[in-house]
Short mmCIF file of N, CA and C in Angstrom, two decimals:
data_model
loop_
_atom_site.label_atom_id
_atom_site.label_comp_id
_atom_site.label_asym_id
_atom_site.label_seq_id
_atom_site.Cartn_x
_atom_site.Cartn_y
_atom_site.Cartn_z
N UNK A 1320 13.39 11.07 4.80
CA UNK A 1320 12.19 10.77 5.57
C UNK A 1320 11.28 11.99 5.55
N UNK A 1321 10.33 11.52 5.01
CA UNK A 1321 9.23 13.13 5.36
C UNK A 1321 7.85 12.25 6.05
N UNK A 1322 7.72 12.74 6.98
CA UNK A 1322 6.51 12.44 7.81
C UNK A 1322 5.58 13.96 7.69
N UNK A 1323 4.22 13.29 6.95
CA UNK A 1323 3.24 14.88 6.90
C UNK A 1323 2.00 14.41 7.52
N UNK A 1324 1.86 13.81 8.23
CA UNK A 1324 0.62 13.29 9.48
C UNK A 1324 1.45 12.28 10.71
N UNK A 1325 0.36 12.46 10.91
CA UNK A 1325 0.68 12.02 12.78
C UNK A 1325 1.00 10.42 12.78
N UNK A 1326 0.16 9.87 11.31
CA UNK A 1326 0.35 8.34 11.40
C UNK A 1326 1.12 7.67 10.87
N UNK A 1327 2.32 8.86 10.34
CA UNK A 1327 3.52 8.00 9.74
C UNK A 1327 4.21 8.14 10.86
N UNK A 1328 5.27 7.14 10.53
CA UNK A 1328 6.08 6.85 11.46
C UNK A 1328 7.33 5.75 11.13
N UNK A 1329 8.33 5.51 11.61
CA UNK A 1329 9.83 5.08 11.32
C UNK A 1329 9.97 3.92 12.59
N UNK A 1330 8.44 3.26 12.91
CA UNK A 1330 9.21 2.50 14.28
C UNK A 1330 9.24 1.22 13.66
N UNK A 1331 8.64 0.74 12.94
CA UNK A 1331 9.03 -0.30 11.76
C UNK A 1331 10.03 -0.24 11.13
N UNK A 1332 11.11 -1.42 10.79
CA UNK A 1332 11.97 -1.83 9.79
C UNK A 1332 10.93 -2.33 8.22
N UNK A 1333 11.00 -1.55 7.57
CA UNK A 1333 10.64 -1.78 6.61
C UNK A 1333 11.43 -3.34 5.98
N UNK A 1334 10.53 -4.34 5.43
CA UNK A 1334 10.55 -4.97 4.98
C UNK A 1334 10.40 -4.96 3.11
N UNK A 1335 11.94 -4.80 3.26
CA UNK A 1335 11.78 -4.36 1.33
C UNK A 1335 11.44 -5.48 0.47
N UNK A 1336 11.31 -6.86 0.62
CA UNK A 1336 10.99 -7.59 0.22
C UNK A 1336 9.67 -7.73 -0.40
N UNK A 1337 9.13 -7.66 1.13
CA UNK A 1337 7.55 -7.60 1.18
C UNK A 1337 7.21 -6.50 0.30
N UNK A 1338 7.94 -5.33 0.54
CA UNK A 1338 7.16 -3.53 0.04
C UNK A 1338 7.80 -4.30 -1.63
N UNK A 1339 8.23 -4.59 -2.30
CA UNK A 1339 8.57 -5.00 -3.59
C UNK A 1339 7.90 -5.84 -4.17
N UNK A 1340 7.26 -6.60 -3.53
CA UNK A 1340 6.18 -7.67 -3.77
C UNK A 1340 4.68 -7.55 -3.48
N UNK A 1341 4.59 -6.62 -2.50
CA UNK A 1341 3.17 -5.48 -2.47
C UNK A 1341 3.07 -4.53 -3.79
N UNK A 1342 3.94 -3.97 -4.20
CA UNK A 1342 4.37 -2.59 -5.01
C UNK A 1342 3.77 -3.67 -6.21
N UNK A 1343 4.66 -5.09 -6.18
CA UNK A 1343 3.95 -5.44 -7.98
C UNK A 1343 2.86 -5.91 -7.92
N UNK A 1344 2.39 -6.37 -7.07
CA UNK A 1344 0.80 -6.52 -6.77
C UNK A 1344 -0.07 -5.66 -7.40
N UNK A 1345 0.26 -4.45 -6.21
CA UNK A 1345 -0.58 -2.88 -6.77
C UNK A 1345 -0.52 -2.67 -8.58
N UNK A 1346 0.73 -2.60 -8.84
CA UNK A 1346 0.84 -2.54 -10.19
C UNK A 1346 0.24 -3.47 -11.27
N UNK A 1347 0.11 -4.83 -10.89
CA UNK A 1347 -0.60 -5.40 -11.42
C UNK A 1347 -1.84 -5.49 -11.26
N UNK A 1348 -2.68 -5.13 -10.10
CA UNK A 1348 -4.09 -5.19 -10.19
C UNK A 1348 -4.46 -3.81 -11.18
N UNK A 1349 -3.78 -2.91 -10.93
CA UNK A 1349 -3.66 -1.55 -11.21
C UNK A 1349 -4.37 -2.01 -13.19
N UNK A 1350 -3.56 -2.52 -13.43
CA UNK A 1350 -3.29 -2.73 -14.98
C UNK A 1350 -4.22 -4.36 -15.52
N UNK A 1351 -4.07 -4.67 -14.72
CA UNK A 1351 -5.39 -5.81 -14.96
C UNK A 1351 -6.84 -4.90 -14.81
N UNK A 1352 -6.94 -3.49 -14.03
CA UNK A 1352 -8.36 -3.21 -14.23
C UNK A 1352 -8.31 -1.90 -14.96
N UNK A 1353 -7.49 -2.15 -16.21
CA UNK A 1353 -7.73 -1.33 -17.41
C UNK A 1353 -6.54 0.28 -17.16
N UNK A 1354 -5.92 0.11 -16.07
CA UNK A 1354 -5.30 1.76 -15.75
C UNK A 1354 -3.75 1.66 -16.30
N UNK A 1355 -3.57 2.40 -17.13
CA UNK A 1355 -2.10 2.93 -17.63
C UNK A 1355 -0.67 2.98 -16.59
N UNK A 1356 -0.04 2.60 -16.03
CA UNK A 1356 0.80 2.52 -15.52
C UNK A 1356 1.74 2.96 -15.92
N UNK A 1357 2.58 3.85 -15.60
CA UNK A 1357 4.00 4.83 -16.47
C UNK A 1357 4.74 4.96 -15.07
N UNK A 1358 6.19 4.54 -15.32
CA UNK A 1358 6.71 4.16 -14.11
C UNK A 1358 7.62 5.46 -14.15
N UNK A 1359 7.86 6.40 -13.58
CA UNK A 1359 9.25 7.76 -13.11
C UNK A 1359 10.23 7.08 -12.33
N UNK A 1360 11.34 7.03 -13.15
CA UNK A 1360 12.54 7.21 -12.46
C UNK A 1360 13.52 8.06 -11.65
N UNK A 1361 13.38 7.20 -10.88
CA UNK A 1361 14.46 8.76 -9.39
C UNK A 1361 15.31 9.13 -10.17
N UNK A 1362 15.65 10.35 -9.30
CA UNK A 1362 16.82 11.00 -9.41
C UNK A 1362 17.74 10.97 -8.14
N UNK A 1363 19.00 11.49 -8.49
CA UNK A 1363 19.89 11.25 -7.56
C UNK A 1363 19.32 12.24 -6.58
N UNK A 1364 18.80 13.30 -6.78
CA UNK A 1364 18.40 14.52 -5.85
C UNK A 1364 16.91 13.61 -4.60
N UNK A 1365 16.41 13.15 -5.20
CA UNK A 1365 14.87 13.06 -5.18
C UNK A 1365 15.09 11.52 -4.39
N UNK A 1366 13.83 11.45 -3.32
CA UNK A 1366 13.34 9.95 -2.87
C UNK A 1366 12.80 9.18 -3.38
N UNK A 1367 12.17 8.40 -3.63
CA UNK A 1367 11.66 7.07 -4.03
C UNK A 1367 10.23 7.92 -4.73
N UNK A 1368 9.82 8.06 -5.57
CA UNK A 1368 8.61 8.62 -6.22
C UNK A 1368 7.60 7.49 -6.87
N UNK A 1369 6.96 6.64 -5.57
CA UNK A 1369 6.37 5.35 -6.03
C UNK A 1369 4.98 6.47 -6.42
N UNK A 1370 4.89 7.03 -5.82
CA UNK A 1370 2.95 7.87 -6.99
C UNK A 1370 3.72 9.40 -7.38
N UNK A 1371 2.93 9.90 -8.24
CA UNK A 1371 2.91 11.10 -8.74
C UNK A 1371 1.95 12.28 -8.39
N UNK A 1372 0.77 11.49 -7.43
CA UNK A 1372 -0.77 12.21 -7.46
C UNK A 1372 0.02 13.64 -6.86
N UNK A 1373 1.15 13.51 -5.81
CA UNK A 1373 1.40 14.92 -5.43
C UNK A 1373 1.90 15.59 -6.19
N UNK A 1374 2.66 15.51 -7.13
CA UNK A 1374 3.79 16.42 -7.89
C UNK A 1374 3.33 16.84 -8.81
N UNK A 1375 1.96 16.49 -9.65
CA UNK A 1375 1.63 17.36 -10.58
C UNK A 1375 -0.18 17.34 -11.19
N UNK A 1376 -0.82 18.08 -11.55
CA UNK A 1376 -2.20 18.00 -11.83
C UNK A 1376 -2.13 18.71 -13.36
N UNK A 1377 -2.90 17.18 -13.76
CA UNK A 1377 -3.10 17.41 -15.17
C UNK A 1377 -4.53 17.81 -15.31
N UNK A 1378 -4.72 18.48 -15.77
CA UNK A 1378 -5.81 19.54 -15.77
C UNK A 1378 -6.77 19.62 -17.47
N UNK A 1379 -5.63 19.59 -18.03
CA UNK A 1379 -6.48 19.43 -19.48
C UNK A 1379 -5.30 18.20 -20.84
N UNK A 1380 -5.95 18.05 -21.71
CA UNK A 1380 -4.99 17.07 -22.52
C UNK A 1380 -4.01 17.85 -22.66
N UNK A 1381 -3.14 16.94 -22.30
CA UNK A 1381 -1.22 17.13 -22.84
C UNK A 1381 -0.86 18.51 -21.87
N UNK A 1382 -1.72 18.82 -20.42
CA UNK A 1382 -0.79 20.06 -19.90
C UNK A 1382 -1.31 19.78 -18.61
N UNK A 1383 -0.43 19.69 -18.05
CA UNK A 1383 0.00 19.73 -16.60
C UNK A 1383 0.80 21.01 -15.62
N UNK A 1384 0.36 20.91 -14.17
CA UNK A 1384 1.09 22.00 -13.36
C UNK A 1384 1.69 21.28 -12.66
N UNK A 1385 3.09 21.31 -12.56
CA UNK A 1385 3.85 20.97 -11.27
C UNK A 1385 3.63 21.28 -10.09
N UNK A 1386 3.41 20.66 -9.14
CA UNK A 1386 3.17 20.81 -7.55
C UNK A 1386 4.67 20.84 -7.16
N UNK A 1387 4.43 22.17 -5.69
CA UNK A 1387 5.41 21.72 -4.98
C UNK A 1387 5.15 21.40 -3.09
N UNK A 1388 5.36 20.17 -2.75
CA UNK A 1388 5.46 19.89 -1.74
C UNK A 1388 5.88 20.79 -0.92
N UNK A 1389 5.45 20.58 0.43
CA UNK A 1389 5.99 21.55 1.42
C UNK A 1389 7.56 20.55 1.95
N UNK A 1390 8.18 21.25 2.87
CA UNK A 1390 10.12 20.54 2.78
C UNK A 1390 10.59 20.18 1.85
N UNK A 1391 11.89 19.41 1.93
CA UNK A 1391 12.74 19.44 1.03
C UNK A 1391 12.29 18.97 -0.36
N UNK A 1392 11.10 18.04 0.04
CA UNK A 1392 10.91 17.24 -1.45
C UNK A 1392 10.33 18.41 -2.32
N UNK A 1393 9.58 19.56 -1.68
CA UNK A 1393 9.08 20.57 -2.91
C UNK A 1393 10.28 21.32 -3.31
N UNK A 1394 11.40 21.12 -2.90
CA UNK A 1394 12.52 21.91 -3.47
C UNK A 1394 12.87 21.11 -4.36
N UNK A 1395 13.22 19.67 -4.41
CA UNK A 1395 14.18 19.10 -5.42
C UNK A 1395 12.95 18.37 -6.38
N UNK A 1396 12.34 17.97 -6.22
CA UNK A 1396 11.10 17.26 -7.22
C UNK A 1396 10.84 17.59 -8.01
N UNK A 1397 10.46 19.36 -7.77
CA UNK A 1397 9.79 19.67 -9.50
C UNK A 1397 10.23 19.16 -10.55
N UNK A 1398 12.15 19.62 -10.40
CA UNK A 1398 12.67 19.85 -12.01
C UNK A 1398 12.48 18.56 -12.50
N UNK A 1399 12.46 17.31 -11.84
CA UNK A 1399 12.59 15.82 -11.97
C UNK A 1399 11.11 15.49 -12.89
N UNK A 1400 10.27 15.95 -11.93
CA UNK A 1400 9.31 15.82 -12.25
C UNK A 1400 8.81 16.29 -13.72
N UNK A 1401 8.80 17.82 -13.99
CA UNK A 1401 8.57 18.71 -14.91
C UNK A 1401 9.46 18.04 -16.45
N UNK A 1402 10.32 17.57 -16.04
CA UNK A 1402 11.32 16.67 -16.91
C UNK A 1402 10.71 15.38 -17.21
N UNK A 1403 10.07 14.83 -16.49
CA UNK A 1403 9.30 13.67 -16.67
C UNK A 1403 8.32 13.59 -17.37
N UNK A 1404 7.70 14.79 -16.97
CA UNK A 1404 5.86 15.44 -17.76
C UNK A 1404 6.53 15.43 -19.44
N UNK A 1405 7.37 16.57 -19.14
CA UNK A 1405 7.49 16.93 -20.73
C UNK A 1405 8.32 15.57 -21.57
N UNK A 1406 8.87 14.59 -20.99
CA UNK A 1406 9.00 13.26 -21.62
C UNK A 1406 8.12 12.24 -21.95
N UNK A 1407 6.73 12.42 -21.46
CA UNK A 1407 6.13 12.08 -21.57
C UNK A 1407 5.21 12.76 -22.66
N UNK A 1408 5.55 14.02 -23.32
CA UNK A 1408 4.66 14.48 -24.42
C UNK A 1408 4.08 16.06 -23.60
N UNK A 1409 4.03 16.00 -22.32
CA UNK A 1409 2.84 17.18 -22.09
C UNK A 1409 3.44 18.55 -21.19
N UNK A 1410 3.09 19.57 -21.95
CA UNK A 1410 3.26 20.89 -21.86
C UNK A 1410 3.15 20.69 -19.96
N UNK A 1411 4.19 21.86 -19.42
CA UNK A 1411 4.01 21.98 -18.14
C UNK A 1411 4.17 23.54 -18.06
N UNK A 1412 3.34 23.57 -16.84
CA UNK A 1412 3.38 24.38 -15.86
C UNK A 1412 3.99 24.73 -14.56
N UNK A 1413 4.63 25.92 -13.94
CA UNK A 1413 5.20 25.63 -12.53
C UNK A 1413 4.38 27.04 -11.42
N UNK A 1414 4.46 26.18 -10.10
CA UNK A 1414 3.86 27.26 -9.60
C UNK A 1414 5.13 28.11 -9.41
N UNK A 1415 4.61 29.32 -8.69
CA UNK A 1415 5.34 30.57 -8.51
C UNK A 1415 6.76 29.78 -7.27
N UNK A 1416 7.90 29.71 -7.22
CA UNK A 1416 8.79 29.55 -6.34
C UNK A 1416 8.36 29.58 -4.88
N UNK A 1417 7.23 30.23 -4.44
CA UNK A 1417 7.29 31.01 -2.93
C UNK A 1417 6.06 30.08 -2.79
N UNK A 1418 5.19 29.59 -3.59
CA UNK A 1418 3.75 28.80 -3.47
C UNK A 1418 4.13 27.60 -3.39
N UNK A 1419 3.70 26.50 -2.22
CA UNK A 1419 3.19 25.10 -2.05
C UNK A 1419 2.13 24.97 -2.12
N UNK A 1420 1.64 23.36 -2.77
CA UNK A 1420 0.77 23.18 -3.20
C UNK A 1420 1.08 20.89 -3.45
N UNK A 1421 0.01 20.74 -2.66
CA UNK A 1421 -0.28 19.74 -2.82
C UNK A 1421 -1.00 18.22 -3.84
N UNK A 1422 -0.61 17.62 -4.44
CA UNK A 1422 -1.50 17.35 -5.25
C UNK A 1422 -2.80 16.32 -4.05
N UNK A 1423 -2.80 15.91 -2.68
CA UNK A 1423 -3.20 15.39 -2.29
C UNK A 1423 -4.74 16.45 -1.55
N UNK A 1424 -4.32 17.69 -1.88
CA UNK A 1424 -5.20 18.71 -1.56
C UNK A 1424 -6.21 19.27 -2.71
N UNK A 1425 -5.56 18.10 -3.68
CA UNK A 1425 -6.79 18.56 -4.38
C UNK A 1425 -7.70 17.41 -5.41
N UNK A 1426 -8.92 17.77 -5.60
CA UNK A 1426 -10.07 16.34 -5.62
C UNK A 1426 -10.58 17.00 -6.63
N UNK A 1427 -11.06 16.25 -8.26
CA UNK A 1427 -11.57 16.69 -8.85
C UNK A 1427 -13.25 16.32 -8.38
N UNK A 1428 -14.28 17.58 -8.47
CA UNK A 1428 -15.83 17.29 -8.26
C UNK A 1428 -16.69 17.41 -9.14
N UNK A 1429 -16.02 17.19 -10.35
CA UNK A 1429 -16.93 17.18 -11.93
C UNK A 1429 -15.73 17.91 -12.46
N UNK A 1430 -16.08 17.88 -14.09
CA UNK A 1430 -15.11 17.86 -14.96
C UNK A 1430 -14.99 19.05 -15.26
N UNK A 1431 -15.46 20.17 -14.39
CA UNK A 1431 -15.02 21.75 -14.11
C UNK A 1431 -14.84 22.54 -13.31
N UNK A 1432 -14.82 21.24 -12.07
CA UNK A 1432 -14.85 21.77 -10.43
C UNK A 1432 -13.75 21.09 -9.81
N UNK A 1433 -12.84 21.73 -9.39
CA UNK A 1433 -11.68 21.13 -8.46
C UNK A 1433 -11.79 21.95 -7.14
N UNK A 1434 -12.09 21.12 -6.26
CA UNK A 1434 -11.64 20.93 -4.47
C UNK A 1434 -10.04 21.89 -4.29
N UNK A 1435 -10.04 22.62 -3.39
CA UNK A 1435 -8.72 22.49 -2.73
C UNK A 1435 -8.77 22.86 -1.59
N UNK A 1436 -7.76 21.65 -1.11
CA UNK A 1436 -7.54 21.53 0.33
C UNK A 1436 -6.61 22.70 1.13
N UNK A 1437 -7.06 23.32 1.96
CA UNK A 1437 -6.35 24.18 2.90
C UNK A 1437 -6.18 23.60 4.12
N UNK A 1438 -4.84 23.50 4.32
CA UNK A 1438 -4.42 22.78 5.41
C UNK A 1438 -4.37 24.46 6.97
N UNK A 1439 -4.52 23.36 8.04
CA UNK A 1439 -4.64 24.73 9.22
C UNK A 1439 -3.00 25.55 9.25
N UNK A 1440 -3.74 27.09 9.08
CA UNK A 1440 -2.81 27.82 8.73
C UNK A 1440 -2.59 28.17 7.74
N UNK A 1441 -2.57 27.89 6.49
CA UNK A 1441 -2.52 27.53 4.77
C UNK A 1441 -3.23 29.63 4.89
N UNK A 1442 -2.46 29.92 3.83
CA UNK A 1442 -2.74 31.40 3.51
C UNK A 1442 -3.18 31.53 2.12
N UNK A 1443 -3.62 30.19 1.65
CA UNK A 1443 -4.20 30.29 0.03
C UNK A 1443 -3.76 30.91 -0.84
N UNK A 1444 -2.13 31.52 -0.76
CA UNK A 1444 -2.03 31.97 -2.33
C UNK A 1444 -2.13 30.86 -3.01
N UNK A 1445 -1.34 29.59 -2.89
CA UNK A 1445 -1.31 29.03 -4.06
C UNK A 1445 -2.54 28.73 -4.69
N UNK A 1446 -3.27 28.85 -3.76
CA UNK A 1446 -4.53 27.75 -4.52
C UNK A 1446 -5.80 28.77 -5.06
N UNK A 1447 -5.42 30.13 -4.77
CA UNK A 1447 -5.75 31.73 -5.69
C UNK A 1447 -4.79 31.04 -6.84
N UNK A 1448 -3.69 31.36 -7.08
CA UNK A 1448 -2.60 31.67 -8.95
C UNK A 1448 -3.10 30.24 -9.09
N UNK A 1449 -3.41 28.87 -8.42
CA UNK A 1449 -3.99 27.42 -9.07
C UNK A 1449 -5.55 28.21 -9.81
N UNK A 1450 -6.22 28.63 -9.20
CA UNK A 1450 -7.70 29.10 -9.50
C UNK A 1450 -7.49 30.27 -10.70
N UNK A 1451 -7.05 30.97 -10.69
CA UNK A 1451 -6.66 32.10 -11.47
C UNK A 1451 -5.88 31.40 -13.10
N UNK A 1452 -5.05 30.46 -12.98
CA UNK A 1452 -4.38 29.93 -14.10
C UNK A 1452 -5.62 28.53 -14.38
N UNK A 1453 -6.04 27.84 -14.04
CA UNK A 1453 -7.39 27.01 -14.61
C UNK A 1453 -8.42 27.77 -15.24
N UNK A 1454 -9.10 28.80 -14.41
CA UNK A 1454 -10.00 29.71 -15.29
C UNK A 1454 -9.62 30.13 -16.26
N UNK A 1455 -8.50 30.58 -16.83
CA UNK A 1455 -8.31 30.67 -17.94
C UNK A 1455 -7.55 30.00 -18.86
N UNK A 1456 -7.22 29.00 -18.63
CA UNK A 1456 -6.24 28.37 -18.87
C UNK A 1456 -7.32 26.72 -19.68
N UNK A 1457 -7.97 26.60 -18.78
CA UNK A 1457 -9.35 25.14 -18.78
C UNK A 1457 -10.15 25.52 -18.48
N UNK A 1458 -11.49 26.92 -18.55
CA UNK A 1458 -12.38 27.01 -17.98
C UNK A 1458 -12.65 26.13 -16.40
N UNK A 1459 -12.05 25.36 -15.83
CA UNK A 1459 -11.94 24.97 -14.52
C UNK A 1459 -12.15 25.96 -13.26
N UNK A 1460 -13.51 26.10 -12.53
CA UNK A 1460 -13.64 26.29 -11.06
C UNK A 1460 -12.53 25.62 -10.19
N UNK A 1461 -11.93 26.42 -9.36
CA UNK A 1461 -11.08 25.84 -8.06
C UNK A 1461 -12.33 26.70 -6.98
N UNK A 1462 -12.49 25.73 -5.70
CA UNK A 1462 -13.65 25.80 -4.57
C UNK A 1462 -12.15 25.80 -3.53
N UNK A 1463 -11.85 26.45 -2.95
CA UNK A 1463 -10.89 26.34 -1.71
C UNK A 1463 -12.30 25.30 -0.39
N UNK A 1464 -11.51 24.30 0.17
CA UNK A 1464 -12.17 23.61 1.53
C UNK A 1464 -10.92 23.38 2.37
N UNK A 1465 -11.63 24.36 3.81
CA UNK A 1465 -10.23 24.22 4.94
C UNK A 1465 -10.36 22.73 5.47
N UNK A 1466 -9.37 22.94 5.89
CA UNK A 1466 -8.98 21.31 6.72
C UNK A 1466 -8.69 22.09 8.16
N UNK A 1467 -9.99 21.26 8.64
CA UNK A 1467 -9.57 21.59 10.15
C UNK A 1467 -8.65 20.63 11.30
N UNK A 1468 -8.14 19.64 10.96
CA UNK A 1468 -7.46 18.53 11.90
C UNK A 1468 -6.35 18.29 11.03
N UNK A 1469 -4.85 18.92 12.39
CA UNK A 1469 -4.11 18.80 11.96
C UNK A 1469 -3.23 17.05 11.59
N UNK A 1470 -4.10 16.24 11.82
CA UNK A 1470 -4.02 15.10 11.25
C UNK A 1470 -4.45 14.54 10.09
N UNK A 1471 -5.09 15.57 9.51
CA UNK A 1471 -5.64 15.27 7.67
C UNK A 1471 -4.67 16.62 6.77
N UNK A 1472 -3.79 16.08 6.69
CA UNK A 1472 -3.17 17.56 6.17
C UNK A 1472 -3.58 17.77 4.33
N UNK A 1473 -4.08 16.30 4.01
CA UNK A 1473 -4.66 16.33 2.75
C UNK A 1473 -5.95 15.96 2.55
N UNK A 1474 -6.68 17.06 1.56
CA UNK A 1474 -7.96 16.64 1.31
C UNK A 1474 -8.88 15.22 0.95
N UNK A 1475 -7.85 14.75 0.45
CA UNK A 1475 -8.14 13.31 0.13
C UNK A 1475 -8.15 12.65 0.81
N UNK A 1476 -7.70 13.02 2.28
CA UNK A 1476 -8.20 11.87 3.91
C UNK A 1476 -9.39 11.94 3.86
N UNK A 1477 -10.12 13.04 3.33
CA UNK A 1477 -11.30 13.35 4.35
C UNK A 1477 -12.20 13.60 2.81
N UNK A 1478 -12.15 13.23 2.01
CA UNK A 1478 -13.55 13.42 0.36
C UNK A 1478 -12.52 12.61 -0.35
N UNK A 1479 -13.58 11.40 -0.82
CA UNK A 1479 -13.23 10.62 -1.65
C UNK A 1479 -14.06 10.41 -3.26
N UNK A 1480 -14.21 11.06 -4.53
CA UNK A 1480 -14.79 10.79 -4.79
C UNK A 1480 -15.08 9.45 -5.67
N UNK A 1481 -16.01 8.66 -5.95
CA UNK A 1481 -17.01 7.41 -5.76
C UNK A 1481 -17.38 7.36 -7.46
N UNK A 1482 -18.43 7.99 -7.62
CA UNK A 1482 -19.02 8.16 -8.97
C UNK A 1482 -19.50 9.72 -8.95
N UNK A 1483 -20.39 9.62 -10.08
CA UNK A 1483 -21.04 11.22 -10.76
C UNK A 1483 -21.86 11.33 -8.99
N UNK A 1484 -21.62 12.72 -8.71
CA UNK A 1484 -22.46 13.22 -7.43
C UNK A 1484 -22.50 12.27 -6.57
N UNK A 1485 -21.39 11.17 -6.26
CA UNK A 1485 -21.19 10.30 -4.78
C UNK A 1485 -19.77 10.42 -4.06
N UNK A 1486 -19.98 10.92 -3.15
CA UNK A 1486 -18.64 11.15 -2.75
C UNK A 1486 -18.93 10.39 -0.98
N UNK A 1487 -17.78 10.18 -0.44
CA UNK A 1487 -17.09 9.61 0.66
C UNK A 1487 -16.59 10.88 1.55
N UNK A 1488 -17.08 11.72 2.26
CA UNK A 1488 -16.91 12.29 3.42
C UNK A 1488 -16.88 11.87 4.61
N UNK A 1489 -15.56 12.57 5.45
CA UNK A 1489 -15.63 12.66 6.64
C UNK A 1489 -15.25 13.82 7.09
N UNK A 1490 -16.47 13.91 7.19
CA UNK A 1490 -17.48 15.59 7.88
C UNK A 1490 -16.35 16.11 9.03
N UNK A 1491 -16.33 15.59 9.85
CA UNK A 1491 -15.82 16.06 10.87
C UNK A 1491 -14.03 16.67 10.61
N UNK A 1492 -13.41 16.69 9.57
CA UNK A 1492 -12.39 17.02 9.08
C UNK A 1492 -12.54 18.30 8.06
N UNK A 1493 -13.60 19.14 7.52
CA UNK A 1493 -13.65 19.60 6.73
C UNK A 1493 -14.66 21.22 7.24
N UNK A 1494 -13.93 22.35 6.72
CA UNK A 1494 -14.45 23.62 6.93
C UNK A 1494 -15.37 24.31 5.73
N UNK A 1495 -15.85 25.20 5.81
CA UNK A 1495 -16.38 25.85 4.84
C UNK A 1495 -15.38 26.54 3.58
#
């Protein structure tokens, strides 16, 4: 169980039926409107890994950085993950052992500008060695944006982006 906002919660019996028959839904609208679908298989270490957006950011063709979650899941995920990337064809990256890093904290804002989310408290190394390894790595800008409500712990609650220069803010969640 990992709860990382205020609005998850365990007071529901999950209905696996339903969540199995939602899940192929998603997957099928997913792929009826043109999007690639590549399914990761658990590991015995690891929970249920129905998305990937957290565990890794692909940044340029065929190379990716492994994210690591904050608790247990950023301990056991990577290798699963990083194992997955490179089965899939594409060069990986890992952050430094001591750095978390979200993939939900971070929003691409054009095709040389990436968002990152600082959650309250957040001491930004990671998202310095994220900024530091894109610049040279993909000519890629990283913009650090704090998160001020400890109920958006990811950037993507609060900036959605839409199309070229339209994005979905909610202002009241977001610092300089």
């Amino acid at each position: 169980h990992f709860l990382f906002n205020p609005w998850m919660g365990y007071r529901e019996k999950v209905d696996r039926r339903r969540a199995t028959s939602q899940w192929r839904r998603l997957v099928g609208v997913l792929e009826e409107a043109g999007a690639g679908v590549v399914r990761a298989e658990t590991a015995a270490v690891t929970s249920a890994l129905p998305f990937t957006a957290d565990a890794a950011l692909c940044y340029s063709s065929g190379r990716a950085i492994v994210l690591r979650n904050d608790g247990l899941r950023g301990d056991l995920e990577p290798p699963v993950v990083a194992a997955w990337l490179r089965g899939l064809g594409l060069r990986t990256e890992s952050l430094p052992p001591a750095y978390r890093l979200e993939g939900g904290n971070l929003v691409w804002a054009g095709p040389r500008l990436l968002l990152a989310g600082l959650k309250p408290g957040a001491d930004g190394r990671a998202e310095r060695y994220l900024a530091r390894l894109l610049k040279v790595a993909a000519e890629v800008e990283v913009r650090t944006v704090r998160l001020l409500d400890e109920r958006h712990l990811h950037l993507d609650t609060a900036l959605a982006f839409l199309r070229d220069d339209l994005y979905l803010v909610h202002r009241p969640v977001l610092g300089e």
